[in-house]
């Protein structure tokens, strides 16, 4: 099972005997509301054209719980998540391919959730919808009910205390942009900066200009240079557990297992008793 799939590989898989379930998870982190502009509407983008047979999945409603003390995109209720996946046609014996508009963050969130809850064969379309060269459809399918029942893994998930401990005992990557890590700016959360000991590893550096992942060898070299040596326990966080999932995906492409702190900075920074580091130094 490969964590990512190319557009040509997906076209071949769709023509095969056990074609994958397609999930369209178009979403954007948008500051439009603060600027008085309408926020990005993933469902509208889906209805305007999507991969034939793809089912739309709403990240905010189906891949996350209600924003609050656990962060802006906490884990969803697993019963509700499972029901949403079954409505989309997801079954344990059928592969799943997830895509978004090209950034890869939202697709990676769906990939991570499905993998963490036990689906054995999930891939992300490398480069997203922009990489697809086939026709698009405006038909909204009604798939047969799937049978996927989520069973969360005992590993792969960090809470705030676990993330803080891992920053000392292993390596904890901060997947946000460098200026947010340093605390130069903080456009969303209560305070800027990073978890003490975390290493800056912006998600955008995992992909090339076309939005596709760098080769596995380059990703491996990047993460090892940042501290993910063989045998080192690795974790990732971001703003709210979305771009961090993309970093976990990049690490998987490189053959490096990593856990995700889903609450991320949006949870960490809400508690004024938690320490905050600023500047380029991890500590």
mmCIF file of C-alpha atoms in Angstrom:
data_model
loop_
_atom_site.group_PDB
_atom_site.id
_atom_site.type_symbol
_atom_site.label_atom_id
_atom_site.label_comp_id
_atom_site.label_asym_id
_atom_site.label_seq_id
_atom_site.Cartn_x
_atom_site.Cartn_y
_atom_site.Cartn_z
ATOM 1 C CA UNK A 1 0.000 0.000 0.000
ATOM 2 C CA UNK A 2 1.423 3.355 -1.073
ATOM 3 C CA UNK A 3 0.537 6.532 0.802
ATOM 4 C CA UNK A 4 0.279 8.517 -2.432
ATOM 5 C CA UNK A 5 -0.903 7.657 -5.925
ATOM 6 C CA UNK A 6 -0.212 9.451 -9.206
ATOM 7 C CA UNK A 7 -2.989 10.529 -11.555
ATOM 8 C CA UNK A 8 -1.959 7.917 -14.125
ATOM 9 C CA UNK A 9 -1.909 5.184 -11.483
ATOM 10 C CA UNK A 10 -5.345 6.263 -10.313
ATOM 11 C CA UNK A 11 -6.727 6.126 -13.856
ATOM 12 C CA UNK A 12 -5.470 2.543 -14.169
ATOM 13 C CA UNK A 13 -6.903 1.611 -10.770
ATOM 14 C CA UNK A 14 -10.310 3.013 -11.679
ATOM 15 C CA UNK A 15 -10.350 0.768 -14.744
ATOM 16 C CA UNK A 16 -9.427 -2.299 -12.680
ATOM 17 C CA UNK A 17 -11.535 -5.024 -11.101
ATOM 18 C CA UNK A 18 -11.667 -3.421 -7.634
ATOM 19 C CA UNK A 19 -11.703 0.332 -8.289
ATOM 20 C CA UNK A 20 -11.095 2.601 -5.316
ATOM 21 C CA UNK A 21 -13.696 4.688 -3.557
ATOM 22 C CA UNK A 22 -13.003 8.340 -4.371
ATOM 23 C CA UNK A 23 -13.374 11.015 -1.702
ATOM 24 C CA UNK A 24 -13.274 14.714 -2.605
ATOM 25 C CA UNK A 25 -12.182 16.730 0.453
ATOM 26 C CA UNK A 26 -11.724 20.193 -0.962
ATOM 27 C CA UNK A 27 -11.154 22.718 1.843
ATOM 28 C CA UNK A 28 -9.081 25.795 2.500
ATOM 29 C CA UNK A 29 -7.864 27.547 5.617
ATOM 30 C CA UNK A 30 -9.339 30.936 4.872
ATOM 31 C CA UNK A 31 -9.056 34.359 6.425
ATOM 32 C CA UNK A 32 -11.945 35.530 4.250
ATOM 33 C CA UNK A 33 -14.375 35.845 7.171
ATOM 34 C CA UNK A 34 -12.105 38.347 8.926
ATOM 35 C CA UNK A 35 -11.869 40.323 5.696
ATOM 36 C CA UNK A 36 -15.654 40.298 5.236
ATOM 37 C CA UNK A 37 -15.474 37.959 2.252
ATOM 38 C CA UNK A 38 -17.381 34.680 1.868
ATOM 39 C CA UNK A 39 -15.339 31.649 2.961
ATOM 40 C CA UNK A 40 -14.243 28.971 0.532
ATOM 41 C CA UNK A 41 -17.110 26.587 -0.268
ATOM 42 C CA UNK A 42 -15.730 23.116 -0.928
ATOM 43 C CA UNK A 43 -19.140 21.638 -1.676
ATOM 44 C CA UNK A 44 -19.799 24.280 -4.335
ATOM 45 C CA UNK A 45 -16.397 23.547 -5.885
ATOM 46 C CA UNK A 46 -17.281 19.846 -5.866
ATOM 47 C CA UNK A 47 -20.613 20.434 -7.592
ATOM 48 C CA UNK A 48 -18.888 22.508 -10.267
ATOM 49 C CA UNK A 49 -16.735 19.525 -11.260
ATOM 50 C CA UNK A 50 -15.128 16.516 -9.594
ATOM 51 C CA UNK A 51 -13.580 13.182 -10.450
ATOM 52 C CA UNK A 52 -16.313 10.904 -11.823
ATOM 53 C CA UNK A 53 -17.828 8.893 -9.006
ATOM 54 C CA UNK A 54 -16.212 10.916 -6.211
ATOM 55 C CA UNK A 55 -18.196 11.680 -3.059
ATOM 56 C CA UNK A 56 -17.748 14.977 -1.245
ATOM 57 C CA UNK A 57 -16.546 14.830 2.371
ATOM 58 C CA UNK A 58 -16.824 17.937 4.557
ATOM 59 C CA UNK A 59 -13.641 18.355 6.598
ATOM 60 C CA UNK A 60 -15.177 20.660 9.197
ATOM 61 C CA UNK A 61 -18.262 18.506 9.781
ATOM 62 C CA UNK A 62 -17.120 14.935 9.077
ATOM 63 C CA UNK A 63 -13.367 14.896 9.698
ATOM 64 C CA UNK A 64 -13.364 17.056 12.824
ATOM 65 C CA UNK A 65 -15.374 17.673 15.945
ATOM 66 C CA UNK A 66 -16.698 20.990 17.198
ATOM 67 C CA UNK A 67 -14.029 23.621 17.773
ATOM 68 C CA UNK A 68 -13.344 24.370 21.417
ATOM 69 C CA UNK A 69 -10.898 23.621 24.186
ATOM 70 C CA UNK A 70 -9.446 20.701 22.177
ATOM 71 C CA UNK A 71 -8.577 22.975 19.241
ATOM 72 C CA UNK A 72 -10.082 24.177 15.998
ATOM 73 C CA UNK A 73 -10.222 20.739 14.364
ATOM 74 C CA UNK A 74 -10.333 18.145 17.141
ATOM 75 C CA UNK A 75 -10.983 14.486 16.462
ATOM 76 C CA UNK A 76 -14.507 13.790 15.247
ATOM 77 C CA UNK A 77 -16.870 11.562 17.154
ATOM 78 C CA UNK A 78 -15.761 8.183 15.818
ATOM 79 C CA UNK A 79 -19.290 6.816 15.479
ATOM 80 C CA UNK A 80 -20.265 9.831 13.393
ATOM 81 C CA UNK A 81 -17.051 9.592 11.373
ATOM 82 C CA UNK A 82 -17.695 5.922 10.651
ATOM 83 C CA UNK A 83 -21.261 6.651 9.575
ATOM 84 C CA UNK A 84 -20.030 9.411 7.233
ATOM 85 C CA UNK A 85 -17.462 7.085 5.681
ATOM 86 C CA UNK A 86 -20.033 4.321 5.177
ATOM 87 C CA UNK A 87 -22.396 6.817 3.512
ATOM 88 C CA UNK A 88 -19.532 7.661 1.165
ATOM 89 C CA UNK A 89 -19.213 3.982 0.253
ATOM 90 C CA UNK A 90 -16.066 3.211 2.236
ATOM 91 C CA UNK A 91 -15.562 -0.500 2.954
ATOM 92 C CA UNK A 92 -12.629 -2.314 4.500
ATOM 93 C CA UNK A 93 -12.002 -4.528 1.461
ATOM 94 C CA UNK A 94 -11.982 -1.722 -1.098
ATOM 95 C CA UNK A 95 -9.156 0.786 -1.550
ATOM 96 C CA UNK A 96 -9.789 4.476 -0.963
ATOM 97 C CA UNK A 97 -8.225 7.419 -2.796
ATOM 98 C CA UNK A 98 -8.626 10.895 -1.339
ATOM 99 C CA UNK A 99 -7.979 14.173 -3.106
ATOM 100 C CA UNK A 100 -8.466 17.900 -2.629
ATOM 101 C CA UNK A 101 -7.880 20.985 -4.726
ATOM 102 C CA UNK A 102 -4.128 20.480 -4.857
ATOM 103 C CA UNK A 103 -2.684 21.702 -1.558
ATOM 104 C CA UNK A 104 -3.002 18.238 -0.083
ATOM 105 C CA UNK A 105 -3.726 19.257 3.510
ATOM 106 C CA UNK A 106 -7.398 18.266 3.611
ATOM 107 C CA UNK A 107 -6.829 15.037 1.708
ATOM 108 C CA UNK A 108 -4.067 14.151 4.154
ATOM 109 C CA UNK A 109 -6.417 14.727 7.102
ATOM 110 C CA UNK A 110 -8.857 12.190 5.628
ATOM 111 C CA UNK A 111 -5.977 9.801 4.850
ATOM 112 C CA UNK A 112 -4.656 10.041 8.402
ATOM 113 C CA UNK A 113 -8.057 9.509 10.023
ATOM 114 C CA UNK A 114 -8.859 6.489 7.874
ATOM 115 C CA UNK A 115 -5.446 4.951 8.470
ATOM 116 C CA UNK A 116 -5.487 5.682 12.213
ATOM 117 C CA UNK A 117 -8.919 4.082 12.528
ATOM 118 C CA UNK A 118 -7.896 0.926 10.728
ATOM 119 C CA UNK A 119 -8.538 1.187 7.000
ATOM 120 C CA UNK A 120 -5.816 -0.925 5.338
ATOM 121 C CA UNK A 121 -5.572 0.767 1.929
ATOM 122 C CA UNK A 122 -5.823 4.545 1.652
ATOM 123 C CA UNK A 123 -3.888 6.797 -0.733
ATOM 124 C CA UNK A 124 -3.805 10.509 -1.511
ATOM 125 C CA UNK A 125 -3.837 11.690 -5.122
ATOM 126 C CA UNK A 126 -0.443 13.356 -5.496
ATOM 127 C CA UNK A 127 -0.996 16.921 -6.676
ATOM 128 C CA UNK A 128 -4.742 16.751 -6.079
ATOM 129 C CA UNK A 129 -7.393 17.647 -8.605
ATOM 130 C CA UNK A 130 -4.985 19.838 -10.568
ATOM 131 C CA UNK A 131 -2.929 16.738 -11.430
ATOM 132 C CA UNK A 132 -5.924 14.913 -12.929
ATOM 133 C CA UNK A 133 -5.982 15.024 -16.728
ATOM 134 C CA UNK A 134 -9.196 13.094 -17.292
ATOM 135 C CA UNK A 135 -12.731 14.424 -17.564
ATOM 136 C CA UNK A 136 -14.619 15.856 -14.621
ATOM 137 C CA UNK A 137 -18.244 15.226 -13.714
ATOM 138 C CA UNK A 138 -21.037 17.264 -12.162
ATOM 139 C CA UNK A 139 -23.121 14.178 -11.362
ATOM 140 C CA UNK A 140 -23.548 13.574 -7.619
ATOM 141 C CA UNK A 141 -23.376 9.814 -7.014
ATOM 142 C CA UNK A 142 -25.298 7.869 -4.400
ATOM 143 C CA UNK A 143 -22.901 5.063 -3.485
ATOM 144 C CA UNK A 144 -23.911 1.784 -1.923
ATOM 145 C CA UNK A 145 -23.495 1.810 1.856
ATOM 146 C CA UNK A 146 -20.005 0.778 2.912
ATOM 147 C CA UNK A 147 -19.064 -1.417 5.855
ATOM 148 C CA UNK A 148 -16.097 0.458 7.339
ATOM 149 C CA UNK A 149 -16.109 0.432 11.150
ATOM 150 C CA UNK A 150 -13.403 2.679 12.643
ATOM 151 C CA UNK A 151 -11.187 1.122 15.297
ATOM 152 C CA UNK A 152 -8.597 3.627 16.545
ATOM 153 C CA UNK A 153 -5.001 2.499 16.821
ATOM 154 C CA UNK A 154 -3.181 2.489 20.124
ATOM 155 C CA UNK A 155 -0.317 4.474 18.558
ATOM 156 C CA UNK A 156 -0.047 7.406 16.162
ATOM 157 C CA UNK A 157 -1.938 9.996 18.215
ATOM 158 C CA UNK A 158 -0.475 12.559 20.617
ATOM 159 C CA UNK A 159 -2.128 14.750 23.221
ATOM 160 C CA UNK A 160 -0.618 17.954 24.606
ATOM 161 C CA UNK A 161 1.394 16.199 27.306
ATOM 162 C CA UNK A 162 2.618 13.579 24.865
ATOM 163 C CA UNK A 163 3.714 16.230 22.392
ATOM 164 C CA UNK A 164 5.617 18.107 25.094
ATOM 165 C CA UNK A 165 7.349 14.913 26.210
ATOM 166 C CA UNK A 166 8.234 13.899 22.660
ATOM 167 C CA UNK A 167 9.840 17.298 22.035
ATOM 168 C CA UNK A 168 12.335 16.268 24.736
ATOM 169 C CA UNK A 169 12.721 12.539 24.115
ATOM 170 C CA UNK A 170 12.487 12.361 20.324
ATOM 171 C CA UNK A 171 11.704 14.934 17.651
ATOM 172 C CA UNK A 172 8.533 17.005 17.363
ATOM 173 C CA UNK A 173 8.078 18.777 14.032
ATOM 174 C CA UNK A 174 6.113 22.026 13.757
ATOM 175 C CA UNK A 175 4.577 21.980 10.274
ATOM 176 C CA UNK A 176 3.440 25.616 10.226
ATOM 177 C CA UNK A 177 5.137 28.395 8.300
ATOM 178 C CA UNK A 178 8.375 29.590 9.838
ATOM 179 C CA UNK A 179 7.033 33.001 10.811
ATOM 180 C CA UNK A 180 4.287 31.405 12.912
ATOM 181 C CA UNK A 181 6.776 29.012 14.512
ATOM 182 C CA UNK A 182 9.026 31.925 15.463
ATOM 183 C CA UNK A 183 6.085 33.954 16.728
ATOM 184 C CA UNK A 184 6.714 36.788 14.268
ATOM 185 C CA UNK A 185 3.007 36.714 13.365
ATOM 186 C CA UNK A 186 -0.014 34.781 14.596
ATOM 187 C CA UNK A 187 -3.112 35.420 12.477
ATOM 188 C CA UNK A 188 -5.403 32.862 14.111
ATOM 189 C CA UNK A 189 -4.512 31.661 17.588
ATOM 190 C CA UNK A 190 -4.211 33.414 20.956
ATOM 191 C CA UNK A 191 -0.439 33.721 20.975
ATOM 192 C CA UNK A 192 2.438 33.099 18.584
ATOM 193 C CA UNK A 193 5.431 30.822 19.009
ATOM 194 C CA UNK A 194 5.948 27.081 19.340
ATOM 195 C CA UNK A 195 6.025 24.185 21.768
ATOM 196 C CA UNK A 196 9.416 24.288 23.539
ATOM 197 C CA UNK A 197 11.795 21.831 21.882
ATOM 198 C CA UNK A 198 9.802 21.554 18.642
ATOM 199 C CA UNK A 199 11.711 21.805 15.369
ATOM 200 C CA UNK A 200 10.472 23.989 12.505
ATOM 201 C CA UNK A 201 9.647 21.871 9.438
ATOM 202 C CA UNK A 202 7.179 23.778 7.238
ATOM 203 C CA UNK A 203 4.813 21.561 5.274
ATOM 204 C CA UNK A 204 5.303 23.581 2.092
ATOM 205 C CA UNK A 205 8.905 22.346 1.894
ATOM 206 C CA UNK A 206 7.665 18.772 1.353
ATOM 207 C CA UNK A 207 6.393 19.498 -2.152
ATOM 208 C CA UNK A 208 7.711 20.900 -5.389
ATOM 209 C CA UNK A 209 6.371 23.877 -7.376
ATOM 210 C CA UNK A 210 3.682 21.629 -8.886
ATOM 211 C CA UNK A 211 2.330 20.724 -5.454
ATOM 212 C CA UNK A 212 3.468 17.107 -5.716
ATOM 213 C CA UNK A 213 5.577 15.459 -3.074
ATOM 214 C CA UNK A 214 9.332 15.466 -3.441
ATOM 215 C CA UNK A 215 10.876 12.038 -4.114
ATOM 216 C CA UNK A 216 11.015 9.759 -1.097
ATOM 217 C CA UNK A 217 14.821 9.971 -0.954
ATOM 218 C CA UNK A 218 14.739 13.783 -0.782
ATOM 219 C CA UNK A 219 12.038 13.759 1.877
ATOM 220 C CA UNK A 220 13.996 11.219 3.905
ATOM 221 C CA UNK A 221 17.148 13.328 3.697
ATOM 222 C CA UNK A 222 15.211 16.434 4.723
ATOM 223 C CA UNK A 223 13.671 14.868 7.808
ATOM 224 C CA UNK A 224 16.861 13.130 8.884
ATOM 225 C CA UNK A 225 18.723 16.439 8.648
ATOM 226 C CA UNK A 226 16.069 17.886 10.960
ATOM 227 C CA UNK A 227 16.572 15.166 13.533
ATOM 228 C CA UNK A 228 14.501 12.163 12.445
ATOM 229 C CA UNK A 229 17.383 9.718 12.575
ATOM 230 C CA UNK A 230 16.796 5.973 12.454
ATOM 231 C CA UNK A 231 15.063 4.803 15.610
ATOM 232 C CA UNK A 232 14.004 8.295 16.705
ATOM 233 C CA UNK A 233 10.375 8.663 17.738
ATOM 234 C CA UNK A 234 8.730 11.353 15.596
ATOM 235 C CA UNK A 235 5.648 13.515 16.104
ATOM 236 C CA UNK A 236 4.064 16.388 14.199
ATOM 237 C CA UNK A 237 1.775 19.280 15.005
ATOM 238 C CA UNK A 238 0.579 22.348 13.127
ATOM 239 C CA UNK A 239 -2.171 24.897 13.731
ATOM 240 C CA UNK A 240 -5.129 22.547 14.075
ATOM 241 C CA UNK A 241 -4.133 19.070 12.897
ATOM 242 C CA UNK A 242 -4.695 19.541 9.154
ATOM 243 C CA UNK A 243 -1.371 20.584 7.612
ATOM 244 C CA UNK A 244 0.278 18.415 10.265
ATOM 245 C CA UNK A 245 -1.453 15.398 8.726
ATOM 246 C CA UNK A 246 0.183 16.365 5.428
ATOM 247 C CA UNK A 247 3.569 16.284 7.164
ATOM 248 C CA UNK A 248 2.784 12.833 8.600
ATOM 249 C CA UNK A 249 1.938 11.785 5.031
ATOM 250 C CA UNK A 250 5.250 13.171 3.750
ATOM 251 C CA UNK A 251 7.066 11.269 6.480
ATOM 252 C CA UNK A 252 5.204 8.097 5.456
ATOM 253 C CA UNK A 253 6.333 8.615 1.857
ATOM 254 C CA UNK A 254 9.884 8.781 3.232
ATOM 255 C CA UNK A 255 9.331 5.587 5.223
ATOM 256 C CA UNK A 256 9.337 7.334 8.607
ATOM 257 C CA UNK A 257 6.399 6.600 10.960
ATOM 258 C CA UNK A 258 5.106 9.593 12.882
ATOM 259 C CA UNK A 259 2.349 10.463 15.345
ATOM 260 C CA UNK A 260 0.047 13.471 15.018
ATOM 261 C CA UNK A 261 -0.869 15.931 17.762
ATOM 262 C CA UNK A 262 -4.365 16.681 16.479
ATOM 263 C CA UNK A 263 -5.122 19.546 18.885
ATOM 264 C CA UNK A 264 -1.900 21.230 17.752
ATOM 265 C CA UNK A 265 -1.144 24.887 18.404
ATOM 266 C CA UNK A 266 -4.847 25.825 18.489
ATOM 267 C CA UNK A 267 -5.240 23.645 21.596
ATOM 268 C CA UNK A 268 -1.793 24.239 23.124
ATOM 269 C CA UNK A 269 -1.999 28.028 22.944
ATOM 270 C CA UNK A 270 -5.469 28.211 24.518
ATOM 271 C CA UNK A 271 -4.039 27.255 27.917
ATOM 272 C CA UNK A 272 -1.976 30.164 29.310
ATOM 273 C CA UNK A 273 -0.225 27.779 31.706
ATOM 274 C CA UNK A 274 1.504 25.950 28.861
ATOM 275 C CA UNK A 275 4.988 27.251 27.996
ATOM 276 C CA UNK A 276 5.608 29.039 24.710
ATOM 277 C CA UNK A 277 8.957 29.416 22.939
ATOM 278 C CA UNK A 278 9.590 32.136 20.376
ATOM 279 C CA UNK A 279 12.318 32.775 17.845
ATOM 280 C CA UNK A 280 14.197 30.339 15.602
ATOM 281 C CA UNK A 281 15.680 28.267 18.449
ATOM 282 C CA UNK A 282 13.587 25.194 19.401
ATOM 283 C CA UNK A 283 13.975 25.959 23.110
#
